[in-house]
PDB file of C-alpha atoms in Angstrom:
ATOM      1  CA  MET A 202       0.000   0.000   0.000  1.00  0.00           C
ATOM      2  CA  GLY A 203       2.879   2.364   0.755  1.00  0.00           C
ATOM      3  CA  ASN A 204       3.904   2.842  -2.872  1.00  0.00           C
ATOM      4  CA  ARG A 205       0.341   3.551  -3.934  1.00  0.00           C
ATOM      5  CA  VAL A 206      -0.134   6.161  -1.204  1.00  0.00           C
ATOM      6  CA  GLU A 207       3.185   7.811  -2.054  1.00  0.00           C
ATOM      7  CA  HIS A 208       2.244   7.862  -5.740  1.00  0.00           C
ATOM      8  CA  ASP A 209      -1.179   9.384  -5.003  1.00  0.00           C
ATOM      9  CA  MET A 210       0.299  11.998  -2.655  1.00  0.00           C
ATOM     10  CA  ALA A 211       2.894  12.960  -5.286  1.00  0.00           C
ATOM     11  CA  PHE A 212       0.121  13.346  -7.875  1.00  0.00           C
ATOM     12  CA  ILE A 213      -1.944  15.534  -5.534  1.00  0.00           C
ATOM     13  CA  ARG A 214       1.151  17.588  -4.637  1.00  0.00           C
ATOM     14  CA  GLN A 215       1.775  18.201  -8.377  1.00  0.00           C
ATOM     15  CA  LYS A 216      -1.725  19.650  -8.614  1.00  0.00           C
ATOM     16  CA  GLY A 217      -0.786  22.316  -6.072  1.00  0.00           C
ATOM     17  CA  CYS A 218      -2.272  20.887  -2.882  1.00  0.00           C
ATOM     18  CA  ILE A 219      -0.299  21.030   0.335  1.00  0.00           C
ATOM     19  CA  VAL A 220      -0.410  17.485   1.677  1.00  0.00           C
ATOM     20  CA  SER A 221       2.287  17.653   4.346  1.00  0.00           C
ATOM     21  CA  ARG A 222      -0.286  17.652   7.164  1.00  0.00           C
ATOM     22  CA  TRP A 223      -2.394  14.866   5.709  1.00  0.00           C
ATOM     23  CA  THR A 224      -2.352  11.423   7.221  1.00  0.00           C
ATOM     24  CA  CYS A 225      -3.233   8.208   5.478  1.00  0.00           C
ATOM     25  CA  ALA A 226      -4.572   5.131   7.195  1.00  0.00           C
ATOM     26  CA  THR A 227      -6.507   2.025   6.359  1.00  0.00           C
ATOM     27  CA  VAL A 228      -9.728   1.970   8.326  1.00  0.00           C
ATOM     28  CA  PRO A 229     -11.618  -1.220   9.140  1.00  0.00           C
ATOM     29  CA  HIS A 230     -14.139  -1.892   6.393  1.00  0.00           C
ATOM     30  CA  PRO A 231     -16.077  -4.753   4.820  1.00  0.00           C
ATOM     31  CA  PHE A 232     -15.259  -6.138   1.387  1.00  0.00           C
ATOM     32  CA  GLN A 233     -17.677  -6.898  -1.408  1.00  0.00           C
ATOM     33  CA  ASN A 234     -18.210 -10.583  -2.106  1.00  0.00           C
ATOM     34  CA  ASP A 235     -19.349 -10.263  -5.713  1.00  0.00           C
ATOM     35  CA  SER A 236     -18.452  -8.411  -8.886  1.00  0.00           C
ATOM     36  CA  VAL A 237     -21.518  -6.140  -9.112  1.00  0.00           C
ATOM     37  CA  SER A 238     -21.825  -4.268  -5.812  1.00  0.00           C
ATOM     38  CA  CYS A 239     -18.837  -1.925  -6.008  1.00  0.00           C
ATOM     39  CA  GLY A 240     -21.077   1.137  -6.457  1.00  0.00           C
ATOM     40  CA  VAL A 241     -23.099   0.191  -3.397  1.00  0.00           C
ATOM     41  CA  PHE A 242     -19.923  -0.103  -1.335  1.00  0.00           C
ATOM     42  CA  VAL A 243     -18.509   3.197  -2.622  1.00  0.00           C
ATOM     43  CA  CYS A 244     -21.765   5.002  -1.786  1.00  0.00           C
ATOM     44  CA  LYS A 245     -21.942   3.399   1.663  1.00  0.00           C
ATOM     45  CA  TYR A 246     -18.284   4.218   2.424  1.00  0.00           C
ATOM     46  CA  ALA A 247     -18.871   7.822   1.324  1.00  0.00           C
ATOM     47  CA  GLU A 248     -21.983   8.060   3.509  1.00  0.00           C
ATOM     48  CA  CYS A 249     -20.102   6.711   6.541  1.00  0.00           C
ATOM     49  CA  ILE A 250     -17.167   9.070   6.032  1.00  0.00           C
ATOM     50  CA  LEU A 251     -19.333  12.148   5.412  1.00  0.00           C
ATOM     51  CA  LEU A 252     -21.494  11.413   8.467  1.00  0.00           C
ATOM     52  CA  ASP A 253     -18.415  10.612  10.575  1.00  0.00           C
ATOM     53  CA  LYS A 254     -19.642   7.075  11.206  1.00  0.00           C
ATOM     54  CA  PRO A 255     -17.559   3.888  11.374  1.00  0.00           C
ATOM     55  CA  THR A 256     -16.966   2.322   7.957  1.00  0.00           C
ATOM     56  CA  GLU A 257     -17.903  -1.098   9.248  1.00  0.00           C
ATOM     57  CA  PHE A 258     -21.338  -2.316   8.177  1.00  0.00           C
ATOM     58  CA  PRO A 259     -22.942  -5.664   7.330  1.00  0.00           C
ATOM     59  CA  ALA A 260     -21.859  -6.801   3.863  1.00  0.00           C
ATOM     60  CA  HIS A 261     -23.686 -10.098   3.354  1.00  0.00           C
ATOM     61  CA  ASN A 262     -25.970 -10.412   0.313  1.00  0.00           C
ATOM     62  CA  ASP A 263     -29.205  -9.422   2.072  1.00  0.00           C
ATOM     63  CA  ALA A 264     -27.537  -6.408   3.701  1.00  0.00           C
ATOM     64  CA  VAL A 265     -26.184  -5.235   0.334  1.00  0.00           C
ATOM     65  CA  LYS A 266     -29.680  -5.557  -1.181  1.00  0.00           C
ATOM     66  CA  ASN A 267     -31.060  -3.427   1.659  1.00  0.00           C
ATOM     67  CA  ILE A 268     -28.341  -0.808   1.174  1.00  0.00           C
ATOM     68  CA  ARG A 269     -29.096  -0.791  -2.569  1.00  0.00           C
ATOM     69  CA  ARG A 270     -32.805  -0.220  -1.849  1.00  0.00           C
ATOM     70  CA  HIS A 271     -31.943   2.561   0.612  1.00  0.00           C
ATOM     71  CA  ILE A 272     -29.799   4.276  -2.031  1.00  0.00           C
ATOM     72  CA  ALA A 273     -32.576   3.970  -4.622  1.00  0.00           C
ATOM     73  CA  LEU A 274     -35.222   5.355  -2.266  1.00  0.00           C
ATOM     74  CA  THR A 275     -32.937   8.216  -1.222  1.00  0.00           C
ATOM     75  CA  LEU A 276     -32.320   9.099  -4.878  1.00  0.00           C
ATOM     76  CA  LEU A 277     -36.058   9.103  -5.525  1.00  0.00           C
ATOM     77  CA  LYS A 278     -36.860  11.150  -2.435  1.00  0.00           C
ATOM     78  CA  GLU A 279     -34.202  13.771  -3.190  1.00  0.00           C
ATOM     79  CA  SER A 280     -34.820  13.965  -6.965  1.00  0.00           C
ATOM     80  CA  ASP A 281     -36.636  16.748  -8.738  1.00  0.00           C
ATOM     81  CA  ASP A 282     -40.058  16.086 -10.257  1.00  0.00           C
ATOM     82  CA  LEU A 283     -39.293  15.396 -13.912  1.00  0.00           C
ATOM     83  CA  GLN A 284     -42.799  14.528 -15.121  1.00  0.00           C
ATOM     84  CA  HIS A 285     -42.958  17.633 -17.306  1.00  0.00           C
ATOM     85  CA  VAL A 286     -39.439  17.331 -18.680  1.00  0.00           C
ATOM     86  CA  CYS A 287     -38.559  15.476 -21.869  1.00  0.00           C
ATOM     87  CA  HIS A 288     -36.338  12.580 -20.839  1.00  0.00           C
ATOM     88  CA  ALA A 289     -34.553  12.648 -24.199  1.00  0.00           C
ATOM     89  CA  CYS A 290     -33.615  16.336 -24.529  1.00  0.00           C
ATOM     90  CA  GLY A 291     -34.374  17.974 -21.155  1.00  0.00           C
ATOM     91  CA  GLU A 292     -36.815  20.518 -22.577  1.00  0.00           C
ATOM     92  CA  THR A 293     -39.955  21.398 -20.624  1.00  0.00           C
ATOM     93  CA  GLU A 294     -42.156  21.920 -23.686  1.00  0.00           C
ATOM     94  CA  VAL A 295     -42.551  18.665 -25.583  1.00  0.00           C
ATOM     95  CA  ASP A 296     -44.467  17.512 -28.639  1.00  0.00           C
ATOM     96  CA  ASN A 297     -46.674  14.819 -27.065  1.00  0.00           C
ATOM     97  CA  THR A 298     -46.858  12.815 -30.290  1.00  0.00           C
ATOM     98  CA  ASP A 299     -43.442  11.258 -29.768  1.00  0.00           C
ATOM     99  CA  THR A 300     -42.971  10.848 -26.025  1.00  0.00           C
ATOM    100  CA  PHE A 301     -41.273   8.146 -24.058  1.00  0.00           C
ATOM    101  CA  PRO A 302     -43.839   5.564 -22.874  1.00  0.00           C
ATOM    102  CA  PHE A 303     -42.959   6.106 -19.194  1.00  0.00           C
ATOM    103  CA  THR A 304     -43.679   9.439 -17.526  1.00  0.00           C
ATOM    104  CA  ASP A 305     -41.452   8.841 -14.528  1.00  0.00           C
ATOM    105  CA  LEU A 306     -37.977   7.452 -15.195  1.00  0.00           C
ATOM    106  CA  SER A 307     -37.138   7.527 -11.496  1.00  0.00           C
ATOM    107  CA  PHE A 308     -39.379   4.472 -11.075  1.00  0.00           C
ATOM    108  CA  ILE A 309     -37.303   2.691 -13.708  1.00  0.00           C
ATOM    109  CA  LEU A 310     -34.126   3.715 -11.854  1.00  0.00           C
ATOM    110  CA  VAL A 311     -35.357   2.001  -8.698  1.00  0.00           C
ATOM    111  CA  ILE A 312     -36.252  -1.184 -10.565  1.00  0.00           C
ATOM    112  CA  ILE A 313     -32.832  -1.268 -12.247  1.00  0.00           C
ATOM    113  CA  LEU A 314     -30.978  -0.702  -8.977  1.00  0.00           C
ATOM    114  CA  ILE A 315     -32.950  -3.421  -7.226  1.00  0.00           C
ATOM    115  CA  GLU A 316     -32.707  -5.917 -10.084  1.00  0.00           C
ATOM    116  CA  LEU A 317     -28.958  -5.452 -10.509  1.00  0.00           C
ATOM    117  CA  GLY A 318     -28.520  -6.627  -6.962  1.00  0.00           C
ATOM    118  CA  GLN A 319     -30.633  -9.764  -7.410  1.00  0.00           C
TER     119      GLN A 319
END
């Protein structure tokens, strides 16, 4: 790990950041057990770090599915209402003769997030 940290710190230093007071450490954390949940783990790690919580959380399959659902519901809850926005171009005035068959793509987002974890 040492070489990687040194490499990353050198890169950040080249970008003009002062890193002399930074410390690097490996914190206890769970590992993913599959090849499809990396996004779930990244989001959960970020949440833990931003909320100053321990980065240890259950990582078995059912727990990951629950975290995935929580992420999906949070995205839905915090999203803007896009019912009157064209999902293809982003315009608010749309010719209704050629619209996407779904009026709410956020519902599709939830289904995709849940199904990817199945």
